[in-house]
Amino acid sequence: MKNIMLDETSLKILDLLQADADISNAELAERVGLSASPCWRRVTEMKEKGVLKRSVMLADALSLGLSVNVFVHVSLKQQDEKSLQHFTDAISERPEIMECYLMTGESDFLLRVVVEDLQKYQGLVTECLTQIKGIASIRSSFALNQVKYTTALPTQHLRQ
């Protein structure tokens, strides 16, 4: 894991870009107190160093009819490398699986699934998850309300 040193101005740029990737370089530069060229160079440097990966637009799930958020705990019969890889390969192409984490604790994997309704989730479980060899158990927790959601990573720990 690499730690990249960023000064206060670069951290401000990072925070502003995480909040709004559509901000123009001119506005970004003005808001952090730089001229346009040095601001552009800092953004370019953060991209080259891998601090900034890509720019995306965030879609509203409810506007797209995706009202069911499910957290799925999956336990495997065996936790060897082959079994872990088989599972990740099997779920990696499913667009409704938004996130997948290899976990410690009671479950081996935690998935976040976003679907239109319970029938679509049932289809994912019966047509995909239960068909993956080596799964010992699947437990689902349905989100009732999204209390907080952000894609912006915290940067306070990087400030002096």
mmCIF file of C-alpha atoms in Angstrom:
data_model
loop_
_atom_site.group_PDB
_atom_site.id
_atom_site.type_symbol
_atom_site.label_atom_id
_atom_site.label_comp_id
_atom_site.label_asym_id
_atom_site.label_seq_id
_atom_site.Cartn_x
_atom_site.Cartn_y
_atom_site.Cartn_z
ATOM 1 C CA MET A 1 0.000 0.000 0.000
ATOM 2 C CA LYS A 2 1.530 3.289 -1.073
ATOM 3 C CA ASN A 3 1.035 6.573 0.706
ATOM 4 C CA ILE A 4 1.265 9.605 -1.535
ATOM 5 C CA MET A 5 2.093 12.946 0.019
ATOM 6 C CA LEU A 6 -0.398 15.635 -0.929
ATOM 7 C CA ASP A 7 -0.204 19.226 0.249
ATOM 8 C CA GLU A 8 -3.238 21.194 1.385
ATOM 9 C CA THR A 9 -3.909 22.606 -2.093
ATOM 10 C CA SER A 10 -3.865 19.139 -3.687
ATOM 11 C CA LEU A 11 -6.159 17.859 -0.930
ATOM 12 C CA LYS A 12 -8.590 20.696 -1.653
ATOM 13 C CA ILE A 13 -8.491 19.787 -5.346
ATOM 14 C CA LEU A 14 -9.124 16.149 -4.464
ATOM 15 C CA ASP A 15 -12.067 17.019 -2.198
ATOM 16 C CA LEU A 16 -13.640 19.285 -4.826
ATOM 17 C CA LEU A 17 -13.246 16.708 -7.604
ATOM 18 C CA GLN A 18 -14.754 13.980 -5.420
ATOM 19 C CA ALA A 19 -17.759 16.228 -4.836
ATOM 20 C CA ASP A 20 -18.128 17.272 -8.494
ATOM 21 C CA ALA A 21 -16.019 15.758 -11.261
ATOM 22 C CA ASP A 22 -17.738 18.075 -13.766
ATOM 23 C CA ILE A 23 -16.153 21.196 -12.278
ATOM 24 C CA SER A 24 -14.171 23.086 -14.893
ATOM 25 C CA ASN A 25 -10.439 23.480 -14.444
ATOM 26 C CA ALA A 26 -10.902 27.262 -14.344
ATOM 27 C CA GLU A 27 -13.436 27.051 -11.492
ATOM 28 C CA LEU A 28 -11.376 24.430 -9.678
ATOM 29 C CA ALA A 29 -8.281 26.619 -9.901
ATOM 30 C CA GLU A 30 -10.185 29.649 -8.634
ATOM 31 C CA ARG A 31 -11.645 27.749 -5.680
ATOM 32 C CA VAL A 32 -8.238 26.476 -4.536
ATOM 33 C CA GLY A 33 -6.363 29.726 -5.216
ATOM 34 C CA LEU A 34 -4.244 28.682 -8.191
ATOM 35 C CA SER A 35 -4.034 29.725 -11.795
ATOM 36 C CA ALA A 36 -5.380 27.255 -14.357
ATOM 37 C CA SER A 37 -2.062 25.721 -15.515
ATOM 38 C CA PRO A 38 -0.693 24.723 -12.078
ATOM 39 C CA CYS A 39 -4.118 23.372 -11.123
ATOM 40 C CA TRP A 40 -4.269 21.261 -14.295
ATOM 41 C CA ARG A 41 -0.728 19.978 -13.597
ATOM 42 C CA ARG A 42 -1.715 18.901 -10.075
ATOM 43 C CA VAL A 43 -4.785 17.052 -11.372
ATOM 44 C CA THR A 44 -2.663 15.384 -14.050
ATOM 45 C CA GLU A 45 -0.055 14.378 -11.455
ATOM 46 C CA MET A 46 -2.735 12.866 -9.191
ATOM 47 C CA LYS A 47 -4.030 10.878 -12.183
ATOM 48 C CA GLU A 48 -0.536 9.657 -13.054
ATOM 49 C CA LYS A 49 0.123 8.605 -9.446
ATOM 50 C CA GLY A 50 -3.186 6.735 -9.294
ATOM 51 C CA VAL A 51 -4.801 8.997 -6.687
ATOM 52 C CA LEU A 52 -7.495 9.919 -9.210
ATOM 53 C CA LYS A 53 -8.663 6.851 -11.101
ATOM 54 C CA ARG A 54 -11.488 7.958 -13.370
ATOM 55 C CA SER A 55 -14.459 10.302 -13.652
ATOM 56 C CA VAL A 56 -17.995 8.933 -13.629
ATOM 57 C CA MET A 57 -21.538 10.203 -13.390
ATOM 58 C CA LEU A 58 -23.548 8.803 -10.495
ATOM 59 C CA ALA A 59 -27.039 7.674 -11.438
ATOM 60 C CA ASP A 60 -29.946 7.774 -9.014
ATOM 61 C CA ALA A 61 -31.092 4.205 -8.334
ATOM 62 C CA LEU A 62 -34.684 5.146 -7.495
ATOM 63 C CA SER A 63 -35.012 7.174 -10.706
ATOM 64 C CA LEU A 64 -34.035 4.031 -12.596
ATOM 65 C CA GLY A 65 -36.557 1.874 -10.748
ATOM 66 C CA LEU A 66 -33.915 0.132 -8.644
ATOM 67 C CA SER A 67 -35.556 0.294 -5.256
ATOM 68 C CA VAL A 68 -34.252 -2.864 -3.569
ATOM 69 C CA ASN A 69 -30.825 -2.822 -1.922
ATOM 70 C CA VAL A 70 -29.704 -6.186 -0.551
ATOM 71 C CA PHE A 71 -26.607 -7.064 1.431
ATOM 72 C CA VAL A 72 -25.802 -10.715 0.847
ATOM 73 C CA HIS A 73 -23.532 -12.722 3.142
ATOM 74 C CA VAL A 74 -22.056 -15.729 1.359
ATOM 75 C CA SER A 75 -20.132 -18.512 3.080
ATOM 76 C CA LEU A 76 -18.171 -21.096 1.137
ATOM 77 C CA LYS A 77 -17.646 -24.737 2.048
ATOM 78 C CA GLN A 78 -13.894 -24.246 1.624
ATOM 79 C CA GLN A 79 -11.837 -21.069 1.761
ATOM 80 C CA ASP A 80 -8.970 -22.192 -0.447
ATOM 81 C CA GLU A 81 -7.695 -20.039 -3.301
ATOM 82 C CA LYS A 82 -9.443 -22.088 -5.999
ATOM 83 C CA SER A 83 -12.854 -21.854 -4.271
ATOM 84 C CA LEU A 84 -12.493 -18.111 -3.660
ATOM 85 C CA GLN A 85 -11.520 -17.517 -7.287
ATOM 86 C CA HIS A 86 -14.343 -19.708 -8.599
ATOM 87 C CA PHE A 87 -16.876 -17.639 -6.646
ATOM 88 C CA THR A 88 -15.473 -14.272 -7.718
ATOM 89 C CA ASP A 89 -15.347 -15.386 -11.353
ATOM 90 C CA ALA A 90 -18.964 -16.557 -11.205
ATOM 91 C CA ILE A 91 -20.353 -13.263 -9.852
ATOM 92 C CA SER A 92 -18.048 -10.757 -11.539
ATOM 93 C CA GLU A 93 -20.181 -10.281 -14.660
ATOM 94 C CA ARG A 94 -23.497 -9.776 -12.866
ATOM 95 C CA PRO A 95 -24.424 -6.076 -13.214
ATOM 96 C CA GLU A 96 -26.825 -6.142 -10.267
ATOM 97 C CA ILE A 97 -23.966 -7.064 -7.942
ATOM 98 C CA MET A 98 -22.586 -3.604 -7.275
ATOM 99 C CA GLU A 99 -19.898 -4.520 -4.759
ATOM 100 C CA CYS A 100 -18.203 -7.671 -3.519
ATOM 101 C CA TYR A 101 -15.844 -7.910 -0.571
ATOM 102 C CA LEU A 102 -13.798 -10.827 0.728
ATOM 103 C CA MET A 103 -14.476 -10.758 4.468
ATOM 104 C CA THR A 104 -13.282 -12.003 7.798
ATOM 105 C CA GLY A 105 -15.789 -13.269 10.340
ATOM 106 C CA GLU A 106 -18.872 -15.391 9.815
ATOM 107 C CA SER A 107 -19.192 -14.844 6.045
ATOM 108 C CA ASP A 108 -16.565 -15.208 3.375
ATOM 109 C CA PHE A 109 -18.073 -12.598 1.061
ATOM 110 C CA LEU A 110 -20.348 -9.594 1.411
ATOM 111 C CA LEU A 111 -22.212 -8.490 -1.711
ATOM 112 C CA ARG A 112 -24.275 -5.376 -2.295
ATOM 113 C CA VAL A 113 -27.018 -6.073 -4.805
ATOM 114 C CA VAL A 114 -29.335 -3.491 -6.373
ATOM 115 C CA VAL A 115 -32.464 -4.710 -8.189
ATOM 116 C CA GLU A 116 -35.934 -3.571 -9.176
ATOM 117 C CA ASP A 117 -37.943 -5.841 -6.892
ATOM 118 C CA LEU A 118 -37.936 -9.010 -4.835
ATOM 119 C CA GLN A 119 -38.675 -11.188 -7.865
ATOM 120 C CA LYS A 120 -35.485 -9.953 -9.560
ATOM 121 C CA TYR A 121 -33.526 -10.698 -6.404
ATOM 122 C CA GLN A 122 -35.068 -14.156 -6.208
ATOM 123 C CA GLY A 123 -33.961 -14.704 -9.800
ATOM 124 C CA LEU A 124 -30.393 -13.713 -8.969
ATOM 125 C CA VAL A 125 -30.370 -16.118 -6.032
ATOM 126 C CA THR A 126 -31.919 -19.075 -7.862
ATOM 127 C CA GLU A 127 -30.328 -18.590 -11.302
ATOM 128 C CA CYS A 128 -26.877 -17.466 -10.207
ATOM 129 C CA LEU A 129 -25.906 -17.733 -6.572
ATOM 130 C CA THR A 130 -27.353 -21.167 -5.799
ATOM 131 C CA GLN A 131 -25.764 -22.506 -8.993
ATOM 132 C CA ILE A 132 -22.214 -21.676 -7.873
ATOM 133 C CA LYS A 133 -20.448 -24.789 -6.647
ATOM 134 C CA GLY A 134 -18.953 -24.588 -3.191
ATOM 135 C CA ILE A 135 -21.418 -22.242 -1.504
ATOM 136 C CA ALA A 136 -22.337 -23.342 2.007
ATOM 137 C CA SER A 137 -24.840 -20.586 2.852
ATOM 138 C CA ILE A 138 -26.451 -17.408 1.573
ATOM 139 C CA ARG A 139 -27.968 -14.880 4.004
ATOM 140 C CA SER A 140 -29.745 -11.760 2.791
ATOM 141 C CA SER A 141 -30.348 -8.485 4.606
ATOM 142 C CA PHE A 142 -32.645 -5.974 2.942
ATOM 143 C CA ALA A 143 -31.957 -2.265 3.390
ATOM 144 C CA LEU A 144 -35.035 -0.408 4.573
ATOM 145 C CA ASN A 145 -33.641 3.084 4.083
ATOM 146 C CA GLN A 146 -30.359 4.530 2.837
ATOM 147 C CA VAL A 147 -29.247 6.742 5.712
ATOM 148 C CA LYS A 148 -25.893 7.772 4.240
ATOM 149 C CA TYR A 149 -24.256 7.219 0.886
ATOM 150 C CA THR A 150 -21.089 8.794 -0.416
ATOM 151 C CA THR A 151 -18.435 7.975 -2.949
ATOM 152 C CA ALA A 152 -16.009 10.595 -1.619
ATOM 153 C CA LEU A 153 -13.155 9.119 0.368
ATOM 154 C CA PRO A 154 -12.131 10.916 3.571
ATOM 155 C CA THR A 155 -8.968 13.008 3.358
ATOM 156 C CA GLN A 156 -8.767 14.527 6.843
ATOM 157 C CA HIS A 157 -6.130 11.995 7.955
ATOM 158 C CA LEU A 158 -3.784 13.350 5.254
ATOM 159 C CA ARG A 159 -3.867 16.897 6.574
ATOM 160 C CA GLN A 160 -1.108 18.083 8.911
#
